[in-house]
Amino acid sequence: SQTIHQWPATLVQPVGSPLSLECTVEGTSNPNLYWYRQAAGRGLQLLFYSVGIGQISSEVPQNLSASRPQDRQFILSSKKLLLSDSGFYLCAWRTGSNQPQHFGDGTRLSIL
Amino acid sequence: AQSVTQPDIHITVSEGASLELRCNYSYGATPYLFWYVQSPGQGLQLLLKYFSGDTLVQGIKGFEAEFKRSQSSFNLRKPSVHWSDAAEYFCAVALPYNNNDMRFGAGTRLTVKP
């Protein structure tokens, strides 16, 4: 069966520090991969999605970037974190546009 | 413009009472429809999905949803709520053949009174 792993689960970082969040999927090939941010008490904001290795689409201009170095690995990064980057980050995958997205357990990012 | 609306930000029901969470969408074509549930600090779990066919869809945890094309709605229901159902519920829509256009509603927070 397919599984998705996100880590770390919780992260506290100072303003101006770099960021790397990792997401890996097992049990499927060539998934579409997604990064979302969820502010406290808010809905989901799509940040990036990828339909293949090295293919990244950005939905909103921001301080973050994403990379997909391997088929089932999706990384969210920043060179210098801002206070506004705080939030709950969710990774998701799906096998096609006619399938639901499946989510990881998320990373709670707090910026001090 | 394409949108997903969950009119109720917060709903409180008593344990054992029935539940209906509303979802309306605005799309040019009939999209694929989903309901997810999110417990605090957790990811989203898929409850059910509608692609085509029977407009009444059964999901996990005793939930069901009904697609009404004439009303552009996909409301989630449960006949008897349990305290463990307290969570945030998200309606989502996706356009066929579109890899990125899965839109989520703002969510409805469900509180269950004992």
XYZ file of C-alpha atoms in Angstrom:
226
model
C 0.000 0.000 0.000
C 1.030 3.586 -0.478
C 2.356 5.694 2.369
C 3.602 9.230 2.711
C 6.147 10.445 5.223
C 6.851 13.994 6.292
C 9.542 15.162 8.640
C 10.184 16.691 10.966
C 6.808 16.780 12.706
C 7.675 19.948 14.586
C 10.299 22.579 13.932
C 11.230 25.798 15.699
C 13.540 28.068 13.756
C 14.874 31.608 14.208
C 14.100 34.320 11.694
C 16.678 34.358 8.901
C 17.634 30.705 9.235
C 17.339 28.204 6.357
C 14.631 25.574 6.049
C 14.383 22.120 4.597
C 11.244 19.999 4.932
C 11.161 16.600 3.330
C 8.360 14.462 2.021
C 8.642 10.966 0.584
C 6.039 8.662 -0.869
C 6.247 4.884 -0.973
C 4.313 2.309 -2.902
C 3.574 4.279 -6.059
C 5.413 5.585 -9.093
C 5.400 8.997 -10.713
C 2.938 10.597 -8.319
C 1.870 14.211 -8.499
C 3.249 15.887 -5.395
C 2.003 18.961 -3.560
C 3.072 21.309 -0.775
C 0.392 23.210 1.128
C 0.518 25.699 3.969
C -2.253 25.986 6.496
C -2.308 29.036 8.737
C -3.910 28.655 12.166
C -7.660 28.138 11.786
C -7.496 28.601 8.042
C -7.881 26.532 4.930
C -5.164 25.152 2.711
C -3.016 27.268 0.461
C -1.316 25.433 -2.386
C 2.341 26.441 -2.540
C 3.926 24.115 -5.097
C 3.092 21.078 -7.141
C 5.145 18.710 -9.240
C 4.162 16.251 -11.953
C 7.644 14.753 -12.374
C 11.310 14.847 -11.397
C 12.678 18.368 -11.656
C 9.271 19.801 -12.622
C 8.060 22.357 -10.127
C 5.166 24.783 -10.451
C 4.741 27.613 -7.995
C 1.287 28.813 -7.127
C 2.177 31.895 -5.117
C 5.237 34.150 -5.012
C 6.966 33.773 -1.699
C 10.068 33.161 0.287
C 9.970 29.414 -0.305
C 11.123 27.055 -3.019
C 10.568 23.390 -3.797
C 12.577 20.675 -5.453
C 11.957 17.116 -6.585
C 15.319 15.381 -6.865
C 13.797 11.896 -7.052
C 10.496 10.500 -8.241
C 9.015 10.122 -4.781
C 10.837 12.863 -2.898
C 9.614 16.427 -2.547
C 11.526 19.059 -0.594
C 10.393 22.464 0.609
C 13.174 24.957 1.276
C 13.970 28.482 2.213
C 17.270 30.344 2.397
C 16.052 32.818 5.017
C 12.877 32.281 6.990
C 10.474 35.102 7.758
C 8.038 35.344 10.649
C 5.226 35.002 8.132
C 6.489 31.543 7.161
C 5.092 30.099 10.374
C 2.340 27.592 9.846
C 1.426 23.991 9.310
C 2.939 22.510 6.156
C 1.334 19.578 4.461
C 2.656 17.372 1.711
C 0.257 15.403 -0.473
C 0.343 13.046 -3.433
C -2.014 11.636 -5.983
C -1.642 9.426 -9.035
C -3.729 11.474 -11.430
C -6.214 14.297 -11.774
C -9.093 11.867 -11.325
C -7.838 10.659 -7.954
C -8.004 12.208 -4.479
C -4.959 13.663 -2.812
C -3.473 11.807 0.142
C -1.811 13.803 2.874
C 1.108 13.401 5.198
C 0.860 14.187 8.888
C 2.265 17.684 8.444
C 5.077 19.776 9.912
C 4.348 22.468 12.461
C 6.827 25.282 11.772
C 7.272 28.049 14.304
C 9.498 31.016 13.577
C 10.940 32.946 16.509
C -14.550 32.400 -10.924
C -14.029 28.831 -9.757
C -14.607 28.443 -6.045
C -15.542 26.119 -3.223
C -17.659 27.480 -0.396
C -18.305 26.035 3.009
C -20.827 28.480 4.464
C -20.484 27.338 8.071
C -17.219 28.156 9.822
C -18.201 26.417 13.053
C -20.991 23.999 13.915
C -21.877 22.553 17.305
C -24.048 19.467 17.641
C -24.917 17.186 20.519
C -23.583 13.670 20.585
C -26.080 11.368 18.922
C -27.660 14.134 16.870
C -27.584 14.195 13.099
C -25.090 16.299 11.169
C -25.050 18.049 7.831
C -22.093 20.089 6.605
C -22.648 22.201 3.550
C -20.444 22.576 0.503
C -21.167 24.526 -2.677
C -18.975 24.861 -5.713
C -18.796 27.110 -8.708
C -17.214 25.443 -11.727
C -17.991 25.415 -15.398
C -18.144 21.640 -15.525
C -19.028 19.030 -12.940
C -15.848 18.518 -10.937
C -14.702 15.595 -8.884
C -15.782 16.117 -5.292
C -14.210 15.108 -1.996
C -14.630 15.467 1.735
C -11.675 15.341 4.109
C -11.417 15.404 7.891
C -8.553 16.880 9.894
C -7.961 16.274 13.587
C -5.861 18.890 15.428
C -2.200 18.738 14.446
C -2.805 16.033 11.866
C -2.958 15.753 8.121
C -6.154 15.442 6.129
C -7.887 12.092 5.847
C -10.150 11.316 2.917
C -13.730 10.551 4.001
C -15.341 10.009 0.610
C -15.236 10.995 -3.043
C -17.614 11.455 -5.932
C -16.592 11.042 -9.544
C -19.767 9.981 -11.317
C -22.730 7.645 -11.037
C -24.849 7.305 -7.905
C -25.198 10.751 -6.377
C -25.288 9.404 -2.827
C -21.804 8.390 -1.801
C -20.891 6.349 1.249
C -17.622 6.974 3.047
C -15.687 5.893 6.067
C -16.700 6.445 9.707
C -20.410 6.349 8.833
C -20.385 9.492 6.685
C -22.226 9.980 3.426
C -22.545 12.828 0.966
C -25.045 13.684 -1.711
C -24.185 15.392 -4.969
C -26.921 17.696 -6.240
C -26.059 19.044 -9.652
C -28.971 21.519 -9.726
C -27.751 23.117 -6.505
C -24.005 22.724 -7.160
C -23.767 21.170 -3.737
C -22.060 18.227 -2.103
C -23.236 18.151 1.500
C -21.778 15.772 4.062
C -24.095 13.962 6.456
C -23.982 11.610 9.374
C -27.110 10.309 11.109
C -25.629 10.117 14.613
C -22.518 12.045 15.632
C -19.952 10.610 18.016
C -17.672 12.680 20.239
C -14.715 11.429 18.188
C -16.134 13.189 15.119
C -15.069 16.569 16.510
C -12.593 17.882 13.932
C -12.213 20.212 10.971
C -13.938 19.161 7.753
C -12.873 20.259 4.301
C -14.734 20.003 1.049
C -12.555 19.843 -2.060
C -13.117 19.842 -5.790
C -10.871 18.890 -8.667
C -11.276 19.419 -12.369
C -10.830 16.394 -14.587
C -7.515 16.294 -16.443
C -6.050 19.095 -14.359
C -3.073 18.193 -12.189
C -2.993 21.239 -9.983
C -6.490 22.567 -9.784
C -7.739 20.910 -6.626
C -9.448 23.561 -4.543
C -10.306 23.294 -0.878
C -13.023 25.065 1.020
C -12.098 27.092 4.087
C -13.275 24.292 6.363
C -15.986 23.769 8.963
C -15.005 23.122 12.535
C -17.274 20.627 14.252
C -17.721 20.665 18.021
C -19.613 17.796 19.654
C -21.390 18.437 22.942
C -21.734 15.546 25.399
